[in-house]
Structures are given as structure tokens and as C-alpha cells.
Short mmCIF file of C-alpha atoms in Angstrom, two decimals:
data_model
loop_
_atom_site.label_atom_id
_atom_site.label_comp_id
_atom_site.label_asym_id
_atom_site.label_seq_id
_atom_site.Cartn_x
_atom_site.Cartn_y
_atom_site.Cartn_z
CA MET A 1 14.92 -15.75 26.79
CA ASP A 2 11.46 -14.23 26.59
CA ASN A 3 12.90 -10.77 27.00
CA THR A 4 15.02 -11.09 23.87
CA LYS A 5 12.16 -12.65 21.96
CA GLN A 6 9.82 -9.88 23.02
CA LEU A 7 12.30 -7.19 22.08
CA THR A 8 12.99 -8.73 18.69
CA ALA A 9 9.33 -9.32 17.91
CA LYS A 10 8.70 -5.66 18.74
CA ILE A 11 11.47 -4.49 16.40
CA LEU A 12 10.20 -6.52 13.47
CA PHE A 13 6.52 -5.79 14.15
CA ASP A 14 7.25 -2.07 14.42
CA LEU A 15 9.27 -2.11 11.19
CA PHE A 16 6.46 -3.87 9.34
CA THR A 17 3.69 -1.62 10.63
CA GLN A 18 5.79 1.54 10.17
CA GLN A 19 6.51 0.68 6.55
CA LEU A 20 2.90 -0.33 6.04
CA GLY A 21 1.77 3.01 7.45
CA ARG A 22 4.08 4.91 5.10
CA SER A 23 2.91 2.81 2.18
CA ASN A 24 -0.74 3.50 2.97
CA LYS A 25 -0.11 7.21 3.30
CA LEU A 26 1.41 7.17 -0.18
CA ILE A 27 -1.24 4.91 -1.74
CA ASP A 28 -4.10 6.91 -0.20
CA SER A 29 -2.61 10.07 -1.70
CA PHE A 30 -3.02 8.69 -5.24
CA THR A 31 -6.13 9.08 -7.35
CA ASP A 32 -7.27 5.96 -9.21
CA GLU A 33 -5.95 7.64 -12.39
CA GLN A 34 -2.49 7.98 -10.84
CA LEU A 35 -2.56 4.33 -9.76
CA ALA A 36 -3.35 3.34 -13.35
CA ASN A 37 -0.11 4.99 -14.55
CA GLU A 38 3.14 3.13 -15.15
CA VAL A 39 5.83 3.87 -12.54
CA SER A 40 8.23 4.42 -15.45
CA PRO A 41 7.50 4.17 -19.20
CA GLY A 42 6.80 0.55 -20.18
CA ARG A 43 7.01 -0.75 -16.60
CA ASN A 44 4.39 -1.93 -14.12
CA THR A 45 1.39 0.23 -13.24
CA GLY A 46 0.68 1.30 -9.69
CA ILE A 47 -2.47 -0.81 -9.68
CA TYR A 48 -0.55 -3.92 -10.69
CA LEU A 49 2.00 -3.36 -7.93
CA LEU A 50 -0.75 -2.80 -5.37
CA GLY A 51 -2.49 -5.99 -6.50
CA HIS A 52 0.83 -7.83 -6.37
CA LEU A 53 1.53 -6.63 -2.82
CA THR A 54 -2.02 -7.57 -1.79
CA ALA A 55 -1.64 -11.10 -3.18
CA VAL A 56 1.75 -11.54 -1.47
CA HIS A 57 0.47 -10.25 1.87
CA ASP A 58 -2.63 -12.45 1.54
CA ALA A 59 -0.32 -15.44 1.09
CA MET A 60 1.34 -14.54 4.40
CA LEU A 61 -1.82 -15.66 6.21
CA PRO A 62 -1.41 -19.42 5.59
CA LEU A 63 2.39 -19.12 5.69
CA LEU A 64 2.17 -17.66 9.20
CA GLY A 65 -0.46 -20.18 10.27
CA PHE A 66 -3.19 -17.52 10.39
CA GLY A 67 -5.69 -19.38 8.22
CA GLU A 68 -6.58 -19.49 4.54
CA THR A 69 -5.88 -16.80 1.97
CA GLN A 70 -8.81 -14.44 1.61
CA HIS A 71 -8.31 -13.45 -2.04
CA PRO A 72 -6.90 -16.48 -3.90
CA GLU A 73 -8.16 -15.01 -7.19
CA LEU A 74 -5.37 -12.42 -7.01
CA VAL A 75 -2.58 -14.98 -7.46
CA GLU A 76 -3.31 -15.66 -11.14
CA ILE A 77 -3.61 -11.97 -12.00
CA PHE A 78 -0.87 -10.43 -9.86
CA ILE A 79 1.71 -13.15 -9.17
CA LYS A 80 1.58 -15.72 -11.95
CA ASN A 81 1.09 -13.18 -14.71
CA PRO A 82 2.67 -9.85 -15.59
CA ASP A 83 0.86 -6.50 -15.73
CA LYS A 84 0.18 -6.52 -19.47
CA SER A 85 -1.12 -10.13 -19.56
CA GLY A 86 -4.52 -9.04 -20.85
CA ILE A 87 -6.24 -10.68 -17.87
CA ALA A 88 -8.98 -8.41 -16.49
CA LYS A 89 -8.04 -6.79 -13.18
CA PRO A 90 -10.36 -5.89 -10.30
CA SER A 91 -11.15 -2.17 -10.01
CA ALA A 92 -8.78 0.13 -8.15
CA ALA A 93 -11.44 0.55 -5.46
CA LYS A 94 -11.64 -3.23 -4.96
CA ILE A 95 -7.87 -3.69 -4.80
CA ARG A 96 -7.52 -0.82 -2.33
CA GLU A 97 -10.21 -2.46 -0.20
CA ASP A 98 -8.58 -5.92 -0.36
CA TRP A 99 -5.18 -4.41 0.51
CA LYS A 100 -6.56 -2.70 3.60
CA GLN A 101 -8.53 -5.75 4.66
CA VAL A 102 -5.66 -8.23 4.27
CA ASN A 103 -3.27 -6.02 6.22
CA SER A 104 -5.85 -5.37 8.89
CA THR A 105 -6.17 -9.15 9.41
CA LEU A 106 -2.39 -9.61 9.33
CA VAL A 107 -1.71 -6.86 11.86
CA ALA A 108 -4.42 -8.15 14.20
CA LYS A 109 -2.99 -11.68 14.05
CA LEU A 110 0.60 -10.46 14.51
CA THR A 111 -0.47 -8.30 17.45
CA ALA A 112 -1.97 -11.36 19.14
CA LEU A 113 1.22 -13.45 18.86
CA THR A 114 3.22 -14.15 21.99
CA PRO A 115 6.98 -13.59 21.72
CA ASP A 116 7.47 -17.37 21.61
CA GLN A 117 5.05 -17.67 18.69
CA TRP A 118 7.13 -15.25 16.62
CA PHE A 119 9.89 -17.84 16.84
CA GLU A 120 7.75 -20.78 15.81
CA ARG A 121 8.17 -22.27 12.35
CA HIS A 122 6.37 -20.90 9.33
CA THR A 123 4.19 -23.42 7.52
CA SER A 124 6.32 -23.96 4.43
CA VAL A 125 8.99 -25.69 6.52
CA SER A 126 8.33 -29.10 8.11
CA GLU A 127 8.75 -29.78 11.83
CA GLU A 128 11.73 -31.94 10.95
CA ASP A 129 13.51 -29.36 8.81
CA PHE A 130 12.72 -26.67 11.35
CA GLN A 131 14.87 -28.52 13.89
CA LYS A 132 17.81 -28.02 11.55
CA GLU A 133 16.78 -24.58 10.30
CA PRO A 134 15.34 -22.72 13.28
CA HIS A 135 15.55 -19.41 11.42
CA CYS A 136 12.56 -20.51 9.27
CA ASN A 137 10.20 -18.81 11.68
CA ARG A 138 7.42 -16.21 11.55
CA LEU A 139 9.89 -13.44 12.34
CA ASN A 140 11.84 -14.23 9.19
CA VAL A 141 8.71 -14.18 7.03
CA VAL A 142 7.69 -10.76 8.32
CA ALA A 143 11.21 -9.38 7.84
CA GLY A 144 11.40 -10.66 4.26
CA ARG A 145 7.94 -9.41 3.30
CA THR A 146 8.78 -5.99 4.74
CA THR A 147 11.71 -5.60 2.32
CA HIS A 148 9.49 -6.89 -0.51
CA MET A 149 6.94 -4.21 0.30
CA THR A 150 9.48 -1.38 0.46
CA TYR A 151 11.02 -2.50 -2.83
CA HIS A 152 7.72 -2.05 -4.68
CA VAL A 153 6.52 0.96 -2.68
CA GLY A 154 9.75 2.71 -3.69
CA GLN A 155 8.58 2.18 -7.26
CA MET A 156 5.04 3.34 -6.52
CA ALA A 157 6.45 6.54 -5.00
CA LEU A 158 7.41 7.51 -8.56
CA LEU A 159 3.70 7.96 -9.35
CA SER A 160 3.49 11.01 -7.11
CA LYS A 161 2.97 14.60 -8.36
CA MET B 1 19.25 -16.17 25.84
CA ASP B 2 22.25 -16.39 23.55
CA ASN B 3 20.49 -18.89 21.34
CA THR B 4 17.66 -16.47 20.54
CA LYS B 5 20.10 -13.63 20.06
CA GLN B 6 22.22 -15.71 17.73
CA LEU B 7 19.21 -16.81 15.71
CA THR B 8 17.87 -13.30 15.40
CA ALA B 9 21.23 -11.82 14.50
CA LYS B 10 21.53 -14.45 11.78
CA ILE B 11 18.09 -13.63 10.37
CA LEU B 12 18.82 -9.91 10.15
CA PHE B 13 22.39 -10.35 8.93
CA ASP B 14 21.24 -12.78 6.24
CA LEU B 15 18.46 -10.43 5.13
CA PHE B 16 20.90 -7.52 4.86
CA THR B 17 23.56 -9.46 2.96
CA GLN B 18 21.00 -11.17 0.72
CA GLN B 19 19.46 -7.85 -0.27
CA LEU B 20 22.91 -6.34 -0.68
CA GLY B 21 23.89 -9.22 -2.97
CA ARG B 22 20.79 -8.73 -5.11
CA SER B 23 21.43 -5.01 -5.24
CA ASN B 24 25.01 -5.52 -6.35
CA LYS B 25 23.98 -7.97 -9.04
CA LEU B 26 21.61 -5.35 -10.41
CA ILE B 27 24.04 -2.43 -10.09
CA ASP B 28 26.88 -4.39 -11.68
CA SER B 29 24.61 -5.18 -14.63
CA PHE B 30 24.26 -1.46 -15.44
CA THR B 31 26.60 0.48 -17.70
CA ASP B 32 27.64 3.91 -16.44
CA GLU B 33 25.29 5.35 -19.09
CA GLN B 34 22.36 3.40 -17.65
CA LEU B 35 23.22 4.61 -14.16
CA ALA B 36 23.16 8.20 -15.43
CA ASN B 37 19.53 7.79 -16.53
CA GLU B 38 16.53 8.86 -14.46
CA VAL B 39 14.56 5.94 -12.98
CA SER B 40 11.42 7.63 -14.30
CA PRO B 41 11.14 10.92 -16.25
CA GLY B 42 12.05 13.86 -14.01
CA ARG B 43 13.00 11.66 -11.03
CA ASN B 44 16.34 10.69 -9.49
CA THR B 45 19.11 9.19 -11.58
CA GLY B 46 20.60 5.81 -10.79
CA ILE B 47 23.90 7.45 -9.91
CA TYR B 48 22.23 9.76 -7.41
CA LEU B 49 20.45 6.84 -5.75
CA LEU B 50 23.68 4.84 -5.59
CA GLY B 51 25.51 7.80 -4.07
CA HIS B 52 22.63 8.27 -1.62
CA LEU B 53 22.74 4.63 -0.56
CA THR B 54 26.53 4.83 -0.20
CA ALA B 55 26.31 7.90 2.04
CA VAL B 56 23.59 6.29 4.18
CA HIS B 57 25.52 3.02 4.56
CA ASP B 58 28.70 4.97 5.33
CA ALA B 59 26.80 6.70 8.14
CA MET B 60 25.97 3.27 9.57
CA LEU B 61 29.63 2.87 10.58
CA PRO B 62 29.61 5.46 13.41
CA LEU B 63 25.98 4.65 14.24
CA LEU B 64 26.92 1.01 14.84
CA GLY B 65 30.09 1.95 16.73
CA PHE B 66 32.33 0.74 13.89
CA GLY B 67 34.42 3.92 13.61
CA GLU B 68 34.28 7.09 11.56
CA THR B 69 32.53 7.56 8.22
CA GLN B 70 34.88 6.93 5.32
CA HIS B 71 33.30 9.24 2.74
CA PRO B 72 31.92 12.27 4.62
CA GLU B 73 32.01 14.29 1.38
CA LEU B 74 29.02 12.29 0.12
CA VAL B 75 26.61 13.71 2.70
CA GLU B 76 26.43 17.18 1.15
CA ILE B 77 25.95 15.82 -2.37
CA PHE B 78 23.70 12.82 -1.78
CA ILE B 79 21.82 13.44 1.46
CA LYS B 80 21.58 17.18 2.08
CA ASN B 81 20.94 18.04 -1.56
CA PRO B 82 18.71 16.64 -4.29
CA ASP B 83 19.92 15.13 -7.55
CA LYS B 84 19.56 18.27 -9.66
CA SER B 85 21.30 20.56 -7.14
CA GLY B 86 24.03 21.48 -9.59
CA ILE B 87 26.71 20.24 -7.17
CA ALA B 88 29.36 18.22 -9.02
CA LYS B 89 29.12 14.48 -8.35
CA PRO B 90 31.96 11.97 -8.23
CA SER B 91 32.27 9.73 -11.30
CA ALA B 92 30.18 6.57 -11.56
CA ALA B 93 33.39 4.54 -11.19
CA LYS B 94 34.24 6.31 -7.93
CA ILE B 95 30.75 5.91 -6.47
CA ARG B 96 30.68 2.23 -7.41
CA GLU B 97 34.04 1.81 -5.68
CA ASP B 98 32.93 3.67 -2.54
CA TRP B 99 29.71 1.62 -2.40
CA LYS B 100 31.59 -1.67 -2.55
CA GLN B 101 34.19 -0.53 -0.06
CA VAL B 102 31.72 0.80 2.52
CA ASN B 103 29.65 -2.38 2.38
CA SER B 104 32.72 -4.55 2.57
CA THR B 105 33.70 -2.78 5.81
CA LEU B 106 30.15 -3.00 7.14
CA VAL B 107 29.78 -6.70 6.41
CA ALA B 108 33.18 -7.49 7.94
CA LYS B 109 32.27 -5.58 11.11
CA LEU B 110 28.81 -7.14 11.32
CA THR B 111 30.30 -10.59 10.82
CA ALA B 112 32.62 -10.02 13.76
CA LEU B 113 29.80 -9.07 16.17
CA THR B 114 28.84 -11.48 18.90
CA PRO B 115 25.09 -12.12 19.30
CA ASP B 116 25.15 -9.97 22.44
CA GLN B 117 26.72 -7.11 20.53
CA TRP B 118 23.84 -7.08 18.04
CA PHE B 119 21.63 -6.18 21.00
CA GLU B 120 23.83 -3.37 22.28
CA ARG B 121 22.72 0.22 21.80
CA HIS B 122 23.42 2.17 18.65
CA THR B 123 25.37 5.36 19.18
CA SER B 124 22.58 7.87 18.58
CA VAL B 125 20.86 6.79 21.79
CA SER B 126 22.39 7.52 25.19
CA GLU B 127 23.09 4.81 27.78
CA GLU B 128 20.34 6.33 29.90
CA ASP B 129 17.69 6.35 27.16
CA PHE B 130 18.72 2.87 26.07
CA GLN B 131 17.62 1.56 29.46
CA LYS B 132 14.12 2.77 28.63
CA GLU B 133 14.28 1.98 24.90
CA PRO B 134 16.19 -1.31 24.57
CA HIS B 135 15.02 -1.69 20.95
CA CYS B 136 17.44 1.11 19.94
CA ASN B 137 20.09 -1.49 19.19
CA ARG B 138 22.33 -2.47 16.27
CA LEU B 139 19.80 -5.03 15.09
CA ASN B 140 17.21 -2.31 14.63
CA VAL B 141 19.61 -0.12 12.63
CA VAL B 142 20.44 -2.96 10.24
CA ALA B 143 16.75 -3.86 9.81
CA GLY B 144 15.81 -0.26 9.05
CA ARG B 145 18.67 0.28 6.61
CA THR B 146 17.77 -2.92 4.80
CA THR B 147 14.28 -1.59 4.01
CA HIS B 148 15.81 1.75 3.00
CA MET B 149 18.09 -0.07 0.56
CA THR B 150 15.31 -2.17 -0.98
CA TYR B 151 13.12 0.94 -1.38
CA HIS B 152 15.71 2.63 -3.58
CA VAL B 153 16.96 -0.52 -5.30
CA GLY B 154 13.36 -1.16 -6.38
CA GLN B 155 13.59 2.21 -8.12
CA MET B 156 17.00 1.45 -9.63
CA ALA B 157 15.60 -1.80 -11.05
CA LEU B 158 13.60 0.41 -13.44
CA LEU B 159 16.85 1.32 -15.21
CA SER B 160 17.22 -2.21 -16.56
CA LYS B 161 16.82 -3.19 -20.25
#
């Protein structure tokens, strides 16, 4: 049992951190001016997408039972509202910093999980429902957020050159 | 043992088919003219990205031990060469058809796998190396290809409107 759990947790953890590493390499290669550009005319800017990813990864902390969100102010700006809402955004430097910090916390917490803990419920499902839906676990959250990240990082890649 | 394998296989299978469903909804919403557009000025066209995804998913068939590739001609056009290579591309209708057909085969084969078979080696790792690297299994291939798909579908989403 533990062997399969360990193996699976490794696969999903490695996928998440590998994609995160690639994302950071790309994001770090951009100047703040590049990040301020739209990924395609009339579409989201790089800075909005980075803020959006930061808010979504921040929300993984309570969802995974790792504590409170660290940047709740990002939800209004980067999840509830679109890029051109007129709401003032934090500076690129601040969003870059929040992004790094949130992921650093996430990776540390994920690293500390035992294989069994990867298969425990995430916090948006009740104990009762989890008995019927055992796939609502931490593993599933990490897998889903990894595809969310690659979806938007594919868009941010269009800012290069 | 089987219970964890079954659960994990379900999580990864559901993620793949869910993302595939979303991708198809998006792709089906595009006219052939939209697909011929670049996702951002000077970048790949939708049709190139769809051909690329088709070639990569076709290559999953031998990698997962599901038989030969069905459209080997796509490799030269959509993997080995960039969009503006000058090499003639199949029509949008043909690429759409190949995409649907390859995924239909893939999903049927994945559906037929037992939980144990999800944890068997993929064909690009030898039996010997698999003993040392048990994460080189079918599950890992499907997880990695799911993030590859969402990366490019995020780009294709920019063709909408």
C-alpha cells in the first residue's frame, strides 16, 4: 500500500515542481516591461496571469490543510475581476515576490507530507463525502493545479523575445 | 494495494479526459479560419498546435504499449519542424479528424487498463531500468502529456472571439 502511495506522490510532486521550475525560468527571463504586455492583442497581460497564478496557488494552502492564505488581497484583483477591471495592481516586483514565497511554502509543506497524507481529503470536501469520494484528496488538488499552471504559463510563454 | 492503484488511476484518467473534453469544446468552437490564425502575432497558428498535439498524442500509443502510431507522417511536419517551415500541412478537416481518432483510441485503451497496468513501465524504459525507476510507468506518461496538452490549449484559447 505505502509503496504505491509513495510512488504516486513522487510522480505528482515531481510533475508539480518540474512545471514550477520551468515556469520560474520563463518568468525570471522576463523584464517587468515584458510582463506588462498582453500575451496576445486585447488579452490578459503577463502580470495579470502571474497574479492570478499566485492567488490560485495561495488558495491551495487552506485547501491542502496547510494553513491560511498568505495574500488574500489578491483574490479580488486576480480571481474575482478581470485584467482590465481598473483595480490597482501590486507592482511586478511585489507579485514576483509573492509568487516565489507562496510556492516556497507550498513546496516545503508538500515535501513534508507522508505518502498517506497525500491521500487524505482536501478541505473543501467533508469527512462524510470523502468516504464516498475518496479521490477528493491532496493528490488530486496538486494534479489539477499543475494543469492550471501549465495552461496559463503556455500563454505567458508568448511574451518571450 | 489495488485500492490505491485504482484510485490513482481514476484521478489521472479523469484529469486527462476532463482536459481533453475542455480542449475539444474549445477546438470545436473554432472555424477553420480561426484555427489558421496565429495565437499571438508571429507565433504558432492554431492548426500547427493542433497538429503538434495530435502527433504527440499519437506517439503515446507505442509509448504506452498500445500499438503503432497511426499518423507517423505528422512527426516531420508538427514535431521536427516549426510552423513556418514551408512544409505542406494536412487540411484543418484532416487534422481535426486525426486528433479525434487518436484520442478516441487512446481513451479506449486507457479505459481498458487494469489498475495494475497503469503502474507498469512505459516502453521507453527497459525492464532493468524500471526496477530502479518504478515511476517510469503509464501513469507518469499520462500525467505529463496532460500538462503538455493544457500548455498548448491555453495558447489556442487566445484564438477565441
